[in-house]
Amino acid sequence: KIIPAIHLQSSASFLMTNFISICIVVVVICTMGRTILVSGFDLTDSADHVKDLLERIAGIGTIFALKLRPPKKVTTTSKAFAVVQFDTEKSASLVESAAQRNVLRNGRFYLKVRPADRDIVPRPKTTMFSLEDTVLHFGCLVKENVLHVLWSAKEVSVKFGFDMKKIQFYLIYNFIKYKLELSYESIWDMKLHRPPAHRSRTKFLLIQVQAVPKIYEALPSLSGLMYDDPIYNYFRDDTDDQWTRTIDFTPSASIGQSTMLCLEVPQQCDLPNIGDYFFYYKEFNDDFECHKRYSYSCGTRIVPVVKSPNDIDVPYEILFKINNMVQIGTLSGPTLDADFFRLVSPKFIPMDHINHALSEMSELKSTCLNPTNWLSLHYSNSLNLCSSFSKSSQISLDDGLVYVYRVQVTPAKVYFYEPEINVSNRVVRKYLADIDNFLRVSFVDEDCEKLRSVDLSPRSVSGNNSRRTALYYRVLSVLSDGITIGDKHFEFLAFSSSQLRDNSTWMFASREGLTASDIRKWMGDFRKIRNVAKYAARLGQSFSSSTETLKVQEYEVEKIPDITNGTRYIFSDGIGKISADFAMEVAMKCKVKRFTPSAFQIRYGGYKGVVAVDPRSNRKLSLRESMSKFNSQNVTLDVLIYSKYQPCFLNRQLITLLSTLGVGDSVFESKTSKLLELKTKSKIFIPSGRAMMGCLDETRTLKYGQADVIFICLVRPLLSKLFSNLVVCACRSHPNECSGSDLDGDIYFVSWDQSLIPTRMVAPMDYSPAPTETLDHEVMIECTCIELAKLFSVAVDFPKTGVPAVIPHELHVKEYPDFMEKLDKPTYVSKEAMECKEFDYKLGHLMDHYGIKSEAEITSGCILKMSKIFTKSSDADAIKMAVRSLRKEARSWFSEMSADGHDAGDAMASAWYHVTYHPDYWGRCNGGTDRPHLISFPWCVYDRLLSIKQRRRT
């Protein structure tokens, strides 16, 4: 990308004629930089010396990075060489030309030049503008032109990245150099306030953020190695390995409490063309004030968190919602006073009115700077108080779904999220009455991306990786000390295996009679487990999202031995059996009616693994020792997943593996050429393949090297009950040969596409686990509608028949439903429109919450993109089930309102369709929000609509 020439020309002119102490530096960006090797330097030369020498030829400031190194074997005649990365092709060519003409010398020695294999800094970052010696304020707006300043820094350098993708702030505090990095996506709004010159010598650039900047601390050069020594290394811009992540270093954690960054710069200083990059950028010629104030958060360890004064009782769920609005910038923390908290206390205001008001407030598109006045006006509006439509975003959930509060902890901040729909697990089903005392906590980066391991323990050239960052201790502090919200103190409970991958955990707020320790004791007996990782994994078994099915008493369970065949391998690792009759009962509890799955991934007491259908078994369950992980008195069978059709895809890892085993690149290219609609060709659908759950050949039919893909190959009678499964033989541990896999629920890639069959085989690695570390201690319709429908049919046929539709006097409308807004006619409250409004509000809230852009995506389950705080792998199922629950709730409304008979139901379905699709009502059910008009509501009763359509045809 090239900066427009007019920008360069005007900026250059400004620099030449208006040089001041604070100015913009414009860097011409070229994408054709090049790296060369220059040899012939003295071993005593420095990087600065080499840089100065080469820039005499290439031009000052043309070197982007430089490394000076000695040869591998040093002798008395040895010479050093330099790897030099120039910012343009032209600069490198000038140095090469000088060497060819023998004018490139270091003292009396000629220097030689040749191309380098790679750049020092791949894809170097580019700076478009920079400012020096600015003042940076952190705080919150309390009025349109007043900033509540929590902390300020002087002598701050600012770099605006190309296309404004990033803004970096450099400052020194307590003799430590810090870098704050703000991404384009984290910026909510930008405004420039330019006071009159006679009243202020500075102007104020306000940056309202959705997420605070990432904070970095400069790494000291402690290794003593040449790779770290500035004598031998030069970088024009900072590189990532010169910085390490850290937490909020300011007093009272002021960065985390702030929703506004304010750059104070001299009036005469030009700024970048921000309006070219930010659509919402505005400039104001008015006064602006910065007032130094104090922290508003009730603590400094986790910020920002607000609470009500001691004499005002605010329920936990209301306080949670208020904190959420403070943290995302809908409310300004310093503006919340005692008067505000009285207006959200059930002692003074009815609870449903508070919830309705806060729901309205949460949809504001800008910060509410006077929330007390806003609430007072809202309550005084009798329409809001008397409205029969109370906005509640919560859905009546199906069995197996629960609402759970969620918190995200970032390096500098915390975010509270209103209850989210989760697939339940064994623990929350047991303690469902205490669901508000459970909390899901995730550790994420400021931009909601996943934290990296180097953020907790930076890499070191010296090989010493024991150093921990402040971010590591922040995570440890939250896990050790918990989180306090109002009168609830949440402490660590446990985490599932999927949560471990997502950096999240469960917490619980103990109450009288029930603590987190009590819950762990109920889960099972873990006293014999002395390995910390294994202890945590066993705790997590009970937190896997699952479907509760049936109770199985101990006498109904058969203990069967594992299969080892006299080797160190357990061929039956994690696999057991289930009788055919019981499998059918379990399938019904899982709401699988069209077929009975042949295998289920289960949790039963302290057992985990897979049970496959065995038609010969007369016991409900047959379980092996390898499935037993701890002792538990729980006798309920929980199902995680079951065998079913799963399409097969090639991903990057499989492509790499198959390519290594001899499958040609042309095979993958031919398959991607048929998928032109894909945005990325890293996931290729393979029709001749399936993703399948593995299970064991209990019949000993298969030989070593054989496996049965049962859903298409039913030639073996004894195996014919195992549909949609990959059956492996029990003669040698094939699963273990597949990357150390086992049969406790692992999914296998199976393909019979001849072009993907490897041309060679490689002996599998030894996947024996490393020794574990153990501890020495415990770890409605009427006749009039029918008549009107007949007249409508007559009217439609008028062009062909010439017979007009004459409406009798008794069928003329006497009152209109309120949603038609016939202000000059008598009206009545329309139940149909209210149900449509409620459905659309709840569905729209789901879309907003998960960051889903279109109704088609959320209703079909084919979600293309969602908010960064969620993942398709862990949240897609919950979203589908939430939509299913909402449809079920809508059908319950339909059943209640059409209880008078079949005709009443048809009328209701027609009314639902009418208020959704008729152009006169388009956009009337979105509650005044700017959401697009939603159309899926009437299809909750699709069977009625189709029945009506079919009868009209006949």
mmCIF file of C-alpha atoms in Angstrom, residues 772-935:
data_model
loop_
_atom_site.group_PDB
_atom_site.id
_atom_site.type_symbol
_atom_site.label_atom_id
_atom_site.label_comp_id
_atom_site.label_asym_id
_atom_site.label_seq_id
_atom_site.Cartn_x
_atom_site.Cartn_y
_atom_site.Cartn_z
ATOM 1 C CA THR A 772 4.283 -38.441 36.359
ATOM 2 C CA GLU A 773 5.196 -36.194 39.247
ATOM 3 C CA THR A 774 3.437 -37.181 42.468
ATOM 4 C CA LEU A 775 2.968 -35.383 45.755
ATOM 5 C CA ASP A 776 3.337 -36.731 49.273
ATOM 6 C CA HIS A 777 -0.097 -35.306 50.260
ATOM 7 C CA GLU A 778 -3.732 -35.078 48.953
ATOM 8 C CA VAL A 779 -4.301 -32.863 46.388
ATOM 9 C CA MET A 780 -57.101 -18.116 18.514
ATOM 10 C CA ILE A 781 -59.944 -18.373 15.083
ATOM 11 C CA GLU A 782 -63.722 -17.406 14.531
ATOM 12 C CA CYS A 783 -66.347 -17.997 11.818
ATOM 13 C CA THR A 784 -65.794 -14.427 10.631
ATOM 14 C CA CYS A 785 -62.208 -15.338 9.751
ATOM 15 C CA ILE A 786 -63.404 -18.194 7.568
ATOM 16 C CA GLU A 787 -65.899 -15.927 5.796
ATOM 17 C CA LEU A 788 -63.225 -13.280 5.233
ATOM 18 C CA ALA A 789 -60.860 -15.912 3.863
ATOM 19 C CA LYS A 790 -63.516 -16.976 1.322
ATOM 20 C CA LEU A 791 -64.116 -13.347 0.302
ATOM 21 C CA PHE A 792 -60.352 -12.891 -0.075
ATOM 22 C CA SER A 793 -60.271 -15.800 -2.508
ATOM 23 C CA VAL A 794 -63.158 -14.205 -4.483
ATOM 24 C CA ALA A 795 -61.272 -10.906 -4.615
ATOM 25 C CA VAL A 796 -58.128 -12.591 -5.920
ATOM 26 C CA ASP A 797 -60.098 -14.207 -8.748
ATOM 27 C CA PHE A 798 -61.927 -10.951 -9.709
ATOM 28 C CA PRO A 799 -59.715 -10.243 -12.762
ATOM 29 C CA LYS A 800 -60.695 -13.646 -14.163
ATOM 30 C CA THR A 801 -64.324 -13.930 -12.973
ATOM 31 C CA GLY A 802 -65.530 -10.346 -12.759
ATOM 32 C CA VAL A 803 -67.253 -11.193 -9.485
ATOM 33 C CA PRO A 804 -66.421 -8.625 -6.795
ATOM 34 C CA ALA A 805 -65.967 -9.444 -3.147
ATOM 35 C CA VAL A 806 -68.631 -7.631 -1.169
ATOM 36 C CA ILE A 807 -67.944 -7.424 2.553
ATOM 37 C CA PRO A 808 -71.125 -7.584 4.671
ATOM 38 C CA HIS A 809 -71.637 -4.867 7.276
ATOM 39 C CA GLU A 810 -71.205 -7.301 10.164
ATOM 40 C CA LEU A 811 -67.701 -8.157 8.942
ATOM 41 C CA HIS A 812 -66.461 -4.600 8.808
ATOM 42 C CA VAL A 813 -63.662 -3.841 11.279
ATOM 43 C CA LYS A 814 -64.801 -2.104 14.449
ATOM 44 C CA GLU A 815 -61.448 -2.092 16.316
ATOM 45 C CA TYR A 816 -57.887 -2.316 15.051
ATOM 46 C CA PRO A 817 -54.939 -4.067 16.712
ATOM 47 C CA ASP A 818 -52.531 -1.612 18.352
ATOM 48 C CA PHE A 819 -49.593 -2.596 16.149
ATOM 49 C CA MET A 820 -51.378 -1.093 13.087
ATOM 50 C CA GLU A 821 -51.045 2.339 14.737
ATOM 51 C CA LYS A 822 -54.494 3.556 13.561
ATOM 52 C CA LEU A 823 -54.436 6.595 15.810
ATOM 53 C CA ASP A 824 -57.854 7.813 14.582
ATOM 54 C CA LYS A 825 -59.557 4.430 15.116
ATOM 55 C CA PRO A 826 -60.567 2.364 18.150
ATOM 56 C CA THR A 827 -57.765 -0.075 19.065
ATOM 57 C CA TYR A 828 -57.176 -3.152 21.199
ATOM 58 C CA VAL A 829 -54.023 -4.821 22.503
ATOM 59 C CA SER A 830 -52.792 -7.347 19.956
ATOM 60 C CA LYS A 831 -51.520 -10.523 21.573
ATOM 61 C CA GLU A 832 -50.024 -11.695 18.265
ATOM 62 C CA ALA A 833 -47.848 -8.613 17.868
ATOM 63 C CA MET A 834 -46.747 -8.821 21.501
ATOM 64 C CA GLU A 835 -45.632 -12.421 21.057
ATOM 65 C CA CYS A 836 -43.801 -11.412 17.879
ATOM 66 C CA LYS A 837 -42.086 -8.581 19.743
ATOM 67 C CA GLU A 838 -41.035 -10.865 22.576
ATOM 68 C CA PHE A 839 -39.724 -13.544 20.230
ATOM 69 C CA ASP A 840 -37.821 -11.039 18.085
ATOM 70 C CA TYR A 841 -36.381 -9.350 21.171
ATOM 71 C CA LYS A 842 -35.072 -12.613 22.579
ATOM 72 C CA LEU A 843 -33.703 -13.805 19.240
ATOM 73 C CA GLY A 844 -32.134 -10.406 18.570
ATOM 74 C CA HIS A 845 -30.577 -10.452 22.016
ATOM 75 C CA LEU A 846 -29.033 -13.848 21.268
ATOM 76 C CA MET A 847 -27.617 -12.488 18.003
ATOM 77 C CA ASP A 848 -26.165 -9.424 19.720
ATOM 78 C CA HIS A 849 -24.763 -11.440 22.599
ATOM 79 C CA TYR A 850 -22.928 -13.928 20.391
ATOM 80 C CA GLY A 851 -21.980 -11.374 17.723
ATOM 81 C CA ILE A 852 -23.944 -13.171 14.982
ATOM 82 C CA LYS A 853 -24.786 -10.837 12.114
ATOM 83 C CA SER A 854 -27.693 -12.526 10.335
ATOM 84 C CA GLU A 855 -30.897 -14.290 11.332
ATOM 85 C CA ALA A 856 -30.184 -16.985 8.745
ATOM 86 C CA GLU A 857 -26.978 -17.942 10.531
ATOM 87 C CA ILE A 858 -28.431 -18.291 14.021
ATOM 88 C CA THR A 859 -31.607 -20.117 12.938
ATOM 89 C CA SER A 860 -29.820 -22.562 10.621
ATOM 90 C CA GLY A 861 -26.884 -23.166 12.940
ATOM 91 C CA CYS A 862 -24.463 -22.447 10.077
ATOM 92 C CA ILE A 863 -22.608 -19.647 11.828
ATOM 93 C CA LEU A 864 -19.979 -17.941 9.706
ATOM 94 C CA LYS A 865 -18.590 -15.532 12.266
ATOM 95 C CA MET A 866 -19.171 -14.783 15.926
ATOM 96 C CA SER A 867 -17.766 -12.565 18.650
ATOM 97 C CA LYS A 868 -14.171 -13.235 19.656
ATOM 98 C CA ILE A 869 -15.202 -14.123 23.190
ATOM 99 C CA PHE A 870 -16.912 -17.269 21.872
ATOM 100 C CA THR A 871 -15.712 -20.209 19.800
ATOM 101 C CA LYS A 872 -17.626 -22.363 17.337
ATOM 102 C CA SER A 873 -16.194 -25.522 18.839
ATOM 103 C CA SER A 874 -17.468 -24.881 22.365
ATOM 104 C CA ASP A 875 -20.460 -22.552 21.943
ATOM 105 C CA ALA A 876 -22.138 -23.556 18.649
ATOM 106 C CA ASP A 877 -24.103 -26.409 20.246
ATOM 107 C CA ALA A 878 -25.340 -24.159 23.058
ATOM 108 C CA ILE A 879 -26.526 -21.592 20.496
ATOM 109 C CA LYS A 880 -28.423 -24.230 18.511
ATOM 110 C CA MET A 881 -30.064 -25.528 21.678
ATOM 111 C CA ALA A 882 -30.919 -21.981 22.782
ATOM 112 C CA VAL A 883 -32.688 -21.315 19.476
ATOM 113 C CA ARG A 884 -34.470 -24.640 19.789
ATOM 114 C CA SER A 885 -35.600 -23.683 23.310
ATOM 115 C CA LEU A 886 -36.859 -20.317 22.063
ATOM 116 C CA ARG A 887 -38.892 -22.022 19.346
ATOM 117 C CA LYS A 888 -40.281 -24.409 21.934
ATOM 118 C CA GLU A 889 -41.228 -21.472 24.162
ATOM 119 C CA ALA A 890 -43.005 -19.793 21.240
ATOM 120 C CA ARG A 891 -44.939 -22.997 20.554
ATOM 121 C CA SER A 892 -46.030 -22.997 24.212
ATOM 122 C CA TRP A 893 -47.440 -19.485 23.716
ATOM 123 C CA PHE A 894 -49.211 -20.780 20.624
ATOM 124 C CA SER A 895 -50.696 -23.743 22.512
ATOM 125 C CA GLU A 896 -52.010 -21.518 25.298
ATOM 126 C CA MET A 897 -53.567 -18.980 22.934
ATOM 127 C CA SER A 898 -55.089 -21.492 20.488
ATOM 128 C CA ALA A 899 -56.544 -23.907 23.029
ATOM 129 C CA ASP A 900 -60.085 -23.448 21.657
ATOM 130 C CA GLY A 901 -59.577 -25.828 18.778
ATOM 131 C CA HIS A 902 -58.014 -26.440 15.369
ATOM 132 C CA ASP A 903 -59.551 -23.374 13.710
ATOM 133 C CA ALA A 904 -58.278 -21.145 16.511
ATOM 134 C CA GLY A 905 -54.795 -22.501 15.921
ATOM 135 C CA ASP A 906 -54.932 -21.785 12.191
ATOM 136 C CA ALA A 907 -56.082 -18.235 12.878
ATOM 137 C CA MET A 908 -53.262 -17.704 15.341
ATOM 138 C CA ALA A 909 -50.665 -19.065 12.905
ATOM 139 C CA SER A 910 -52.016 -16.798 10.155
ATOM 140 C CA ALA A 911 -51.869 -13.815 12.498
ATOM 141 C CA TRP A 912 -48.263 -14.587 13.425
ATOM 142 C CA TYR A 913 -47.373 -14.788 9.744
ATOM 143 C CA HIS A 914 -49.242 -11.540 9.012
ATOM 144 C CA VAL A 915 -47.533 -9.413 11.688
ATOM 145 C CA THR A 916 -44.163 -10.726 10.516
ATOM 146 C CA TYR A 917 -44.406 -10.423 6.730
ATOM 147 C CA HIS A 918 -46.965 -7.738 5.868
ATOM 148 C CA PRO A 919 -45.102 -4.600 4.675
ATOM 149 C CA ASP A 920 -47.293 -2.351 6.844
ATOM 150 C CA TYR A 921 -45.738 -3.957 9.945
ATOM 151 C CA TRP A 922 -42.182 -4.289 8.692
ATOM 152 C CA GLY A 923 -39.843 -3.279 11.511
ATOM 153 C CA ARG A 924 -42.623 -2.871 14.086
ATOM 154 C CA CYS A 925 -41.461 -5.761 16.281
ATOM 155 C CA ASN A 926 -37.831 -4.793 16.799
ATOM 156 C CA GLY A 927 -38.540 -2.788 19.946
ATOM 157 C CA GLY A 928 -37.184 0.457 18.577
ATOM 158 C CA THR A 929 -33.694 -0.981 18.055
ATOM 159 C CA ASP A 930 -31.704 -0.684 14.847
ATOM 160 C CA ARG A 931 -31.707 -4.452 14.311
ATOM 161 C CA PRO A 932 -32.895 -5.676 10.909
ATOM 162 C CA HIS A 933 -36.469 -6.969 10.660
ATOM 163 C CA LEU A 934 -36.615 -10.620 11.741
ATOM 164 C CA ILE A 935 -38.813 -13.126 9.891
#
